[in-house]
Coordinates of C-alpha atoms in Angstrom, one line a residue:
M20 CA 4.9 -9.2 -13.6
L21 CA 6.7 -7.6 -16.5
D22 CA 10.0 -8.4 -14.8
I23 CA 9.2 -12.1 -14.6
Y24 CA 8.3 -12.3 -18.2
L25 CA 11.5 -10.5 -19.3
A26 CA 13.6 -12.8 -17.1
A27 CA 12.0 -15.8 -18.9
A28 CA 12.6 -14.2 -22.3
A29 CA 16.2 -13.6 -21.4
A30 CA 16.6 -17.2 -20.5
L31 CA 15.3 -18.2 -23.9
G32 CA 17.8 -15.9 -25.5
G33 CA 20.6 -17.2 -23.3
S34 CA 21.1 -13.7 -21.9
A35 CA 19.7 -13.8 -18.4
V36 CA 21.2 -11.1 -16.3
V37 CA 22.0 -11.4 -12.6
L38 CA 22.2 -8.1 -10.8
A39 CA 24.9 -7.4 -8.3
E40 CA 24.2 -7.6 -4.6
L41 CA 23.5 -4.2 -3.0
S42 CA 26.6 -2.7 -1.7
P43 CA 27.1 0.2 0.7
A44 CA 26.4 3.5 -1.0
P45 CA 29.7 5.5 -1.1
W46 CA 28.0 8.7 -2.0
L47 CA 26.5 8.9 1.5
V48 CA 29.9 9.7 2.7
S49 CA 31.5 11.5 -0.3
R50 CA 29.4 14.4 -1.3
N51 CA 29.4 16.9 -4.1
I52 CA 26.6 19.3 -3.2
S53 CA 26.1 22.6 -5.0
Y54 CA 26.1 24.8 -1.9
P55 CA 29.1 25.3 0.6
S56 CA 29.2 22.7 3.4
S57 CA 29.2 25.6 5.8
S58 CA 25.9 26.9 4.5
N59 CA 22.9 26.8 6.7
S60 CA 20.5 26.1 3.9
S61 CA 20.1 24.2 0.7
G62 CA 17.1 26.4 -0.1
I63 CA 14.8 23.3 0.0
L64 CA 12.7 23.5 3.2
P65 CA 11.9 19.7 3.7
C66 CA 15.5 18.7 2.9
D67 CA 16.9 21.2 5.3
A68 CA 14.5 19.9 7.9
L69 CA 16.1 16.5 7.5
R70 CA 19.6 17.9 7.8
D71 CA 18.6 19.8 10.9
A72 CA 17.3 16.6 12.4
G73 CA 20.8 15.0 12.1
L74 CA 20.3 13.2 8.8
G75 CA 22.5 15.3 6.6
D76 CA 24.8 12.3 5.8
R77 CA 21.7 10.4 4.6
L78 CA 20.7 12.9 1.9
L79 CA 21.1 12.8 -1.8
F80 CA 20.5 15.9 -3.9
A81 CA 20.4 16.2 -7.7
T82 CA 23.8 17.8 -7.5
D83 CA 25.3 14.7 -5.8
S84 CA 27.1 12.2 -8.0
G85 CA 25.1 9.3 -6.4
Y86 CA 21.7 10.8 -7.1
E87 CA 21.2 9.6 -10.7
P88 CA 22.6 6.1 -10.0
Q89 CA 20.0 5.8 -7.2
I90 CA 17.2 7.1 -9.3
E91 CA 18.0 4.5 -11.9
T92 CA 17.4 1.7 -9.3
W93 CA 13.7 2.2 -9.8
Y94 CA 12.6 -0.6 -12.2
A95 CA 10.4 1.3 -14.7
G96 CA 11.7 4.2 -16.6
N97 CA 8.5 6.1 -15.9
G98 CA 8.9 5.4 -12.2
R99 CA 12.3 7.3 -12.1
M100 CA 10.9 10.5 -10.8
R101 CA 13.3 13.0 -9.3
P102 CA 12.5 14.3 -5.8
Y103 CA 13.9 17.4 -4.2
C104 CA 16.2 15.1 -2.3
L105 CA 16.3 11.4 -1.2
V106 CA 16.8 10.4 2.4
L107 CA 18.2 6.9 2.9
P108 CA 17.9 6.0 6.6
Q109 CA 19.8 3.0 7.9
T110 CA 17.9 2.3 11.1
T111 CA 14.3 2.2 12.4
E112 CA 15.1 5.2 14.6
E113 CA 16.3 7.2 11.6
V114 CA 13.1 6.4 9.7
S115 CA 11.2 7.8 12.7
T116 CA 13.4 10.9 12.7
A117 CA 13.0 11.4 9.0
L118 CA 9.2 11.0 9.0
T119 CA 8.6 13.3 11.9
A120 CA 11.0 15.9 10.5
L121 CA 9.2 15.9 7.2
V122 CA 5.7 15.9 8.7
N123 CA 6.5 18.8 10.9
A124 CA 8.4 20.9 8.4
N125 CA 6.8 24.3 8.2
D126 CA 3.7 22.7 9.7
G127 CA 3.0 21.0 6.4
A128 CA 2.7 24.2 4.4
G129 CA 3.6 24.2 0.7
D130 CA 2.7 22.1 -2.3
W131 CA 5.1 19.1 -1.7
H132 CA 4.6 15.6 -0.4
I133 CA 6.4 12.5 0.8
A134 CA 7.0 9.1 -0.8
V135 CA 8.3 5.9 0.7
R136 CA 10.3 3.4 -1.4
S137 CA 11.2 -0.2 -0.6
G138 CA 12.2 -1.9 -3.9
G139 CA 10.8 0.4 -6.5
H140 CA 8.7 -2.1 -8.5
G141 CA 5.3 -0.6 -7.8
Y142 CA 3.3 1.4 -10.4
P143 CA 4.9 4.8 -11.1
G144 CA 4.1 7.3 -8.4
S145 CA 3.4 4.7 -5.7
N146 CA 6.9 4.9 -4.3
N147 CA 8.5 8.0 -5.6
I148 CA 7.6 11.6 -6.2
A149 CA 8.7 14.7 -8.2
N150 CA 7.4 17.5 -5.9
G151 CA 8.7 16.4 -2.6
V152 CA 11.0 14.1 -0.7
T153 CA 11.4 10.3 -1.1
I154 CA 12.2 8.2 2.0
D155 CA 14.3 5.5 0.3
L156 CA 14.7 2.3 2.5
T157 CA 17.3 0.8 0.2
M158 CA 20.0 0.8 2.9
M159 CA 17.8 -1.1 5.3
N160 CA 18.3 -4.4 3.6
S161 CA 19.5 -6.9 6.3
T162 CA 18.1 -10.3 6.9
S163 CA 18.7 -12.5 10.0
Y164 CA 17.4 -15.8 11.2
D165 CA 16.3 -16.8 14.7
Q166 CA 16.9 -20.5 14.7
E167 CA 15.1 -21.1 18.0
A168 CA 11.9 -19.3 17.0
K169 CA 12.2 -20.3 13.4
I170 CA 11.6 -16.7 12.3
A171 CA 13.3 -14.7 9.5
K172 CA 13.7 -11.0 10.4
I173 CA 13.7 -9.0 7.2
Q174 CA 14.1 -5.3 6.6
P175 CA 12.0 -3.6 3.9
G176 CA 14.8 -2.5 1.6
G177 CA 16.1 -6.1 0.9
R178 CA 15.7 -7.7 -2.5
W179 CA 14.4 -11.3 -2.5
R180 CA 17.5 -12.6 -4.2
D181 CA 19.6 -11.5 -1.2
I182 CA 17.1 -12.5 1.4
Y183 CA 16.8 -16.1 0.0
A184 CA 20.6 -16.3 -0.3
E185 CA 21.1 -15.4 3.4
L186 CA 18.3 -17.7 4.6
D187 CA 19.7 -20.5 2.5
K188 CA 22.8 -20.5 4.6
H189 CA 20.5 -21.7 7.5
G190 CA 18.6 -24.2 5.4
V191 CA 15.4 -22.2 5.4
T192 CA 13.4 -19.9 3.1
V193 CA 10.1 -17.9 3.2
T194 CA 7.0 -17.3 1.2
G195 CA 8.5 -14.4 -0.8
G196 CA 8.8 -13.0 -4.3
R197 CA 9.6 -15.0 -7.4
D198 CA 11.7 -12.3 -9.1
G199 CA 15.0 -11.7 -7.3
D200 CA 15.0 -7.9 -7.8
V201 CA 11.6 -7.2 -6.3
G202 CA 11.7 -5.5 -2.9
V203 CA 10.1 -6.7 0.3
G204 CA 7.9 -3.9 1.5
G205 CA 5.4 -3.5 -1.3
F206 CA 5.3 -7.2 -2.0
L207 CA 4.2 -8.1 1.5
L208 CA 1.9 -5.1 2.2
G209 CA 0.0 -5.8 -1.0
G210 CA -0.4 -9.5 -0.4
G211 CA 2.5 -11.3 -2.1
N212 CA 1.9 -14.1 -4.7
S213 CA 4.6 -16.8 -4.4
F214 CA 5.5 -20.2 -5.7
F215 CA 4.7 -21.3 -2.1
S216 CA 1.2 -19.7 -2.0
G217 CA -0.8 -22.8 -2.7
R218 CA 0.5 -24.3 0.6
M219 CA 1.3 -21.2 2.6
G220 CA -1.1 -18.5 1.3
F221 CA 0.0 -15.1 0.3
G222 CA 3.3 -13.8 1.5
C223 CA 1.6 -11.5 4.0
D224 CA 0.0 -14.6 5.6
S225 CA 3.5 -15.7 6.8
V226 CA 4.2 -12.3 8.6
L227 CA 4.1 -13.0 12.3
N228 CA 5.1 -9.5 13.3
F229 CA 5.5 -6.1 11.7
E230 CA 7.7 -3.4 13.2
V231 CA 6.1 -0.1 12.3
V232 CA 7.0 3.6 12.5
L233 CA 3.7 5.5 12.9
A234 CA 3.1 9.0 11.6
N235 CA 4.0 10.6 14.9
G236 CA 7.3 8.8 15.0
T237 CA 6.3 6.1 17.5
I238 CA 7.7 2.7 16.9
V239 CA 5.4 -0.2 17.6
N240 CA 5.1 -3.9 16.9
A241 CA 2.0 -5.5 15.4
N242 CA 1.3 -9.2 15.8
N243 CA -1.5 -11.5 16.9
T244 CA -1.3 -10.4 20.5
T245 CA -0.1 -6.8 20.4
N246 CA -1.8 -4.3 18.1
S247 CA -3.5 -7.2 16.4
D248 CA -5.9 -5.0 14.5
L249 CA -2.9 -3.3 12.9
W250 CA -1.3 -6.7 12.2
R251 CA -4.3 -7.9 10.3
A252 CA -4.8 -4.6 8.4
L253 CA -1.2 -4.6 7.2
K254 CA -1.7 -7.9 5.5
G255 CA -2.9 -6.5 2.2
G256 CA -3.9 -3.1 3.4
G257 CA -0.9 -1.3 1.7
S258 CA 0.5 2.0 2.8
N259 CA -2.3 3.4 5.0
F260 CA -0.9 3.0 8.5
G261 CA 2.8 3.6 8.9
I262 CA 6.2 2.7 7.5
V263 CA 7.1 -1.0 8.2
T264 CA 10.8 -1.3 9.1
R265 CA 10.9 -5.0 9.7
F266 CA 8.9 -8.1 8.7
D267 CA 9.2 -11.1 11.0
M268 CA 8.3 -14.1 8.8
E269 CA 7.6 -17.7 9.5
A270 CA 10.6 -19.7 8.0
I271 CA 10.1 -23.0 6.2
P272 CA 12.7 -25.6 5.2
S273 CA 14.6 -24.8 2.0
R274 CA 14.4 -27.5 -0.5
E275 CA 15.5 -27.7 -4.1
L276 CA 12.6 -26.7 -6.4
Y277 CA 11.7 -28.6 -9.6
Y278 CA 11.7 -25.8 -12.0
E279 CA 10.6 -26.0 -15.7
L280 CA 10.5 -23.3 -18.3
R281 CA 8.7 -24.0 -21.5
F282 CA 8.2 -21.8 -24.6
L283 CA 5.5 -22.8 -27.2
S284 CA 4.1 -21.6 -30.4
A285 CA 0.8 -19.7 -30.1
N286 CA -0.6 -22.5 -32.4
Y287 CA -0.9 -24.6 -29.3
S288 CA -3.0 -22.1 -27.4
D289 CA -6.0 -24.4 -27.0
T290 CA -3.9 -27.0 -25.3
V291 CA -2.3 -24.3 -23.0
V292 CA -5.7 -23.0 -22.1
D293 CA -7.0 -26.4 -21.2
T294 CA -3.9 -27.0 -19.1
V295 CA -4.3 -23.7 -17.2
V296 CA -8.0 -24.5 -16.5
D297 CA -7.3 -28.0 -15.4
F298 CA -4.3 -26.9 -13.3
T299 CA -6.5 -24.3 -11.5
N300 CA -9.2 -26.9 -10.7
Q301 CA -6.8 -29.2 -9.0
N302 CA -7.5 -29.9 -5.4
Q303 CA -5.4 -28.9 -2.4
S304 CA -3.5 -32.1 -2.4
L305 CA -1.4 -30.7 -5.3
A306 CA -0.8 -27.3 -3.5
D307 CA 2.9 -27.7 -3.8
N308 CA 2.7 -27.1 -7.5
A309 CA 2.7 -23.6 -9.1
L310 CA 2.1 -22.5 -12.7
V311 CA 2.7 -19.1 -14.4
T312 CA 1.5 -18.8 -18.0
F313 CA 2.0 -15.9 -20.3
Y314 CA 1.5 -14.8 -23.9
A315 CA 4.0 -12.3 -25.2
H316 CA 5.2 -10.1 -28.0
N317 CA 9.0 -9.5 -28.1
T318 CA 10.7 -9.4 -31.4
S319 CA 14.1 -10.1 -29.8
V320 CA 12.7 -13.6 -29.0
S321 CA 10.2 -14.2 -31.9
P322 CA 8.5 -12.2 -34.7
D323 CA 5.2 -13.8 -33.6
I324 CA 3.3 -13.9 -30.3
Y325 CA 4.5 -16.9 -28.3
I326 CA 3.6 -18.6 -25.1
G327 CA 5.7 -19.2 -22.0
M328 CA 5.0 -21.5 -19.1
I329 CA 6.8 -21.7 -15.8
Y330 CA 6.0 -24.7 -13.7
V331 CA 7.4 -25.3 -10.2
N332 CA 7.1 -28.1 -7.7
T333 CA 8.3 -26.6 -4.3
Q334 CA 9.1 -30.1 -3.0
G335 CA 11.4 -30.9 -5.9
D336 CA 9.1 -33.6 -7.3
A337 CA 9.5 -33.9 -11.1
N338 CA 6.7 -36.5 -11.3
A339 CA 3.9 -34.9 -9.2
G340 CA 1.3 -35.8 -11.8
T341 CA -0.4 -32.5 -12.5
A342 CA -2.3 -31.0 -15.4
F343 CA 0.9 -29.6 -16.6
D344 CA 1.8 -33.0 -18.0
K345 CA -0.6 -32.3 -20.9
V346 CA 1.7 -29.6 -22.2
K347 CA 4.7 -31.9 -22.2
E348 CA 3.2 -33.7 -25.2
V349 CA 3.3 -30.5 -27.3
P350 CA 6.5 -29.6 -29.2
A351 CA 8.4 -26.8 -27.5
I352 CA 10.4 -24.0 -29.0
F353 CA 12.5 -24.1 -25.9
N354 CA 12.5 -26.2 -22.8
E355 CA 14.7 -26.2 -19.6
T356 CA 14.3 -28.2 -16.5
I357 CA 16.4 -27.8 -13.4
R358 CA 16.4 -28.5 -9.7
Q359 CA 17.5 -25.5 -7.7
S360 CA 17.0 -23.6 -4.5
M361 CA 14.6 -20.7 -4.3
A362 CA 17.7 -18.5 -3.8
K363 CA 19.2 -19.6 -7.2
A364 CA 15.8 -19.4 -8.9
A365 CA 15.3 -15.8 -7.8
A366 CA 18.9 -14.8 -8.6
G367 CA 18.3 -16.1 -12.2
S368 CA 15.1 -14.2 -12.6
Q369 CA 16.4 -10.7 -13.0
V370 CA 16.6 -8.4 -16.0
P371 CA 17.4 -4.7 -15.9
G372 CA 14.4 -2.4 -16.3
G373 CA 14.3 1.0 -17.8
T374 CA 11.3 0.7 -20.2
N375 CA 8.2 2.8 -19.7
N376 CA 5.7 0.4 -18.3
A377 CA 1.9 0.3 -18.2
G378 CA 0.0 -2.6 -16.7
T379 CA -3.3 -3.6 -15.2
T380 CA -5.0 -6.6 -13.6
L381 CA -8.4 -8.4 -13.2
T382 CA -9.6 -11.6 -11.7
F383 CA -12.3 -13.8 -13.3
R384 CA -13.8 -17.2 -13.1
N385 CA -11.7 -20.1 -14.3
S386 CA -13.3 -20.8 -17.7
A387 CA -11.8 -22.2 -20.9
E388 CA -14.3 -20.0 -23.0
I389 CA -13.2 -16.8 -21.2
L390 CA -9.5 -17.7 -21.5
R391 CA -9.7 -18.5 -25.3
R392 CA -11.6 -15.3 -26.1
A393 CA -9.1 -13.3 -23.9
V394 CA -6.3 -14.8 -26.0
E395 CA -8.0 -13.5 -29.2
L396 CA -8.4 -10.1 -27.7
H397 CA -4.7 -10.1 -26.7
A398 CA -3.7 -10.7 -30.3
D399 CA -5.9 -7.7 -31.5
W400 CA -4.3 -5.5 -28.7
V401 CA -0.8 -6.3 -29.9
E402 CA -1.6 -5.6 -33.5
T403 CA -3.2 -2.3 -32.5
L404 CA -0.1 -1.3 -30.5
K405 CA 2.2 -2.2 -33.4
K406 CA 0.4 0.3 -35.7
S407 CA 1.6 3.2 -33.5
I408 CA 4.8 1.9 -31.8
N409 CA 7.8 0.4 -33.4
P410 CA 7.4 -3.4 -32.8
D411 CA 11.1 -3.7 -32.0
K412 CA 10.7 -1.1 -29.3
L413 CA 7.7 -2.8 -27.7
V414 CA 7.2 -5.7 -25.4
T415 CA 3.8 -7.0 -24.2
F416 CA 2.8 -9.5 -21.6
F417 CA -0.5 -11.2 -20.8
F418 CA -0.6 -13.5 -17.7
F419 CA -2.9 -16.3 -16.5
Q420 CA -2.2 -17.5 -12.9
P421 CA -4.4 -19.9 -11.0
L422 CA -6.3 -18.6 -8.0
P423 CA -7.9 -21.6 -6.4
S424 CA -10.8 -21.0 -4.0
Y425 CA -9.0 -22.8 -1.2
M426 CA -6.5 -20.0 -1.0
A427 CA -8.9 -18.0 1.2
Q428 CA -9.1 -20.9 3.7
V429 CA -5.3 -21.1 3.9
S430 CA -5.1 -17.4 4.7
H431 CA -7.9 -17.6 7.2
Q432 CA -6.1 -20.4 9.1
R433 CA -3.1 -18.2 9.3
G434 CA -4.8 -15.3 10.9
G435 CA -6.6 -13.8 8.0
N436 CA -5.8 -10.9 5.7
M437 CA -7.5 -8.0 4.0
L438 CA -7.7 -9.3 0.4
G439 CA -11.4 -10.3 0.7
L440 CA -11.2 -13.7 -1.1
D441 CA -13.3 -15.4 1.6
S442 CA -16.6 -14.7 -0.3
V443 CA -15.4 -16.3 -3.5
P444 CA -16.8 -19.8 -3.8
Y445 CA -15.2 -20.8 -7.1
N446 CA -11.7 -21.1 -8.6
G447 CA -10.4 -18.0 -10.4
I448 CA -7.8 -16.8 -12.8
L449 CA -5.5 -13.9 -11.7
W450 CA -5.0 -12.0 -15.0
S451 CA -2.6 -9.3 -15.7
C452 CA -1.3 -7.5 -18.8
G453 CA 1.0 -4.8 -19.7
A454 CA 3.3 -3.1 -22.2
G455 CA 6.8 -1.9 -22.0
V456 CA 7.9 0.8 -24.4
D457 CA 11.5 1.8 -25.0
P458 CA 12.0 5.5 -23.9
S459 CA 13.5 6.3 -27.3
E460 CA 9.9 6.1 -28.7
G461 CA 9.0 9.2 -26.7
E462 CA 6.2 10.1 -24.4
A463 CA 3.5 10.2 -27.1
A464 CA 4.1 6.5 -27.9
F465 CA 3.9 5.6 -24.3
A466 CA 0.7 7.5 -23.8
I467 CA -0.8 5.5 -26.7
A468 CA 0.4 2.3 -24.9
Q469 CA -1.3 3.4 -21.7
A470 CA -4.6 4.2 -23.5
E471 CA -4.7 1.0 -25.5
T472 CA -3.9 -1.1 -22.4
S473 CA -6.7 0.5 -20.5
A474 CA -9.1 -0.1 -23.4
F475 CA -7.9 -3.7 -23.7
T476 CA -8.6 -4.2 -19.9
A477 CA -12.1 -2.8 -20.3
Q478 CA -12.7 -5.3 -23.1
I479 CA -11.6 -8.2 -20.9
K480 CA -13.8 -6.9 -18.1
E481 CA -16.8 -6.8 -20.5
L482 CA -16.0 -10.2 -21.8
T483 CA -16.0 -11.7 -18.3
R484 CA -19.3 -10.0 -17.4
S485 CA -21.0 -11.2 -20.6
L486 CA -20.1 -14.8 -19.6
N487 CA -21.0 -14.4 -15.9
G488 CA -17.4 -14.8 -15.0
D489 CA -16.3 -11.5 -13.5
M490 CA -14.9 -11.3 -10.0
D491 CA -14.5 -8.2 -7.9
F492 CA -11.0 -9.0 -6.7
I493 CA -8.2 -6.7 -8.0
Y494 CA -4.8 -7.8 -6.8
L495 CA -3.1 -4.7 -5.4
N496 CA 0.5 -5.6 -6.4
Y497 CA -0.5 -5.8 -10.1
A498 CA -2.9 -2.9 -10.2
D499 CA -2.6 0.3 -12.1
G500 CA -3.0 3.5 -10.2
S501 CA -6.4 4.1 -11.9
Q502 CA -7.8 0.9 -10.4
D503 CA -9.3 0.4 -6.9
P504 CA -8.1 -2.8 -5.3
L505 CA -9.0 -1.7 -1.7
G506 CA -12.6 -1.0 -2.8
N507 CA -12.9 -4.6 -3.8
Y508 CA -11.9 -6.1 -0.5
G509 CA -15.4 -6.4 0.8
A510 CA -17.4 -4.1 3.2
A511 CA -16.0 -5.6 6.4
N512 CA -12.4 -5.4 5.4
I513 CA -12.8 -1.9 4.0
Q514 CA -14.3 -0.8 7.3
H515 CA -11.5 -2.5 9.2
I516 CA -8.8 -0.7 7.2
R517 CA -10.7 2.6 7.8
N518 CA -10.9 2.0 11.6
V519 CA -7.2 1.0 11.9
A520 CA -6.0 3.9 9.8
A521 CA -8.0 6.3 11.9
A522 CA -6.7 4.8 15.1
Y523 CA -3.0 4.6 14.3
D524 CA -2.8 7.7 12.1
P525 CA -5.5 10.1 13.5
T526 CA -4.1 13.1 11.7
A527 CA -4.2 11.3 8.3
V528 CA -0.6 11.8 7.4
F529 CA -0.6 8.6 5.3
Q530 CA -3.7 9.8 3.5
R531 CA -2.8 13.4 2.8
R532 CA 1.0 13.9 3.1
I533 CA 2.1 10.5 1.7
P534 CA -0.2 10.3 -1.4
G535 CA 1.5 7.4 -3.2
G536 CA -0.2 4.0 -3.3
F537 CA -3.8 3.0 -2.8
K538 CA -5.5 5.0 0.0
I539 CA -8.5 4.0 2.1
S540 CA -9.6 7.7 2.2
R541 CA -10.2 7.5 -1.6
V542 CA -12.5 4.4 -1.4
A543 CA -16.1 5.3 -1.6

């Protein structure tokens, strides 16, 4: 969520940055390795195993000129770990070859592991590794549209900005990410919160078929008729089963969105809170409307904490008559309204990363009292951070997003998922917070930010408990590595994930050899 906030902040400052479309990586052909090309060994066992398997032209070593530029494509500075080598497959078959070569290298001996990367926006360590090899799916970024079946076929290394742009040529879109730089794989395997979610459910609910490389190299499809247990488990079950190499998604007509960005003084927080609560309580007839609300500290925008609100009507209706109308009566620091396609909205929501980021998430009952007290705690948290970190080198965010109870029914109607919202009878707020620290502040300052963010989250959790508003749901895509989203999916879904992981990965490769991400083997 930090990237969405930064994009909005950049819009306020008139400096929104649009990143260039991915281009073929020239370093995969032109190499500058530190050992002679005739040498039989790099001295790095798993990387040599990949070369011996025929993937030598897909490898990047630290001595290659393209290695550092590729590392810098991870969003967070603290996510830019440096593996022994990167392997960038270009086909599903090459993913299979890479995975089996790594799993079988020296029969798994040694203290090294494997990571799998799609877009690089997950929490640090979930999609990259220092002691081991990263399978980087960046080059598998194509999107195609089957007009007869009305299905978008999307590879995992694509970024939503490029996917929407390609689909827009065919007059369609999908229930995908809001930030254009976010990758496909992690977004959909963790659920996928979208502007279209009120009507379509989470992004994973629109996946009709997954193409998956299993731990033994076998390539399978998972849908509602073939490997249906795996199909359902992949919808929110994360990285427990295999490497998904293609997502076949239901396409929907592309329409211009009505998009409004509004920045307000924190003095109007009571009105904002009432708006969020009332918006969340709207019935399903207004499901085409989406609202993202955040409180932020960023001295490049304002010396004081300020409020940002992004309101979208996915049908392009500027007069839908929602609770957001209440905020329109409040003076805005900045206000912009526009009609634009999802492709243009995503392309405009991108800001380069590089800060060291810490973030967590919770979900709680939709309650004005909880939200107001949470806002107060947020202000205290910011002041605490500013005592230890240069305020000009610090950005913070604090999000409220509606999670209406009818979302569970929408997902159920579309085949069900693993998120476990079926048992929640009331409307909730999907809350997330985080801090971004400039690397120039050093590791000690970032450690303080991490510790204070965790303490702040614990305060919010205790607040919700004290007001009988706590909910067990932890959204995987916003979670910190110390949290346990899978453990909050409910007993039946947890058991389903266990059973499917055991059936499709009987040697537990994705539990032991690929440690990044949330693993079912770690759930009590």
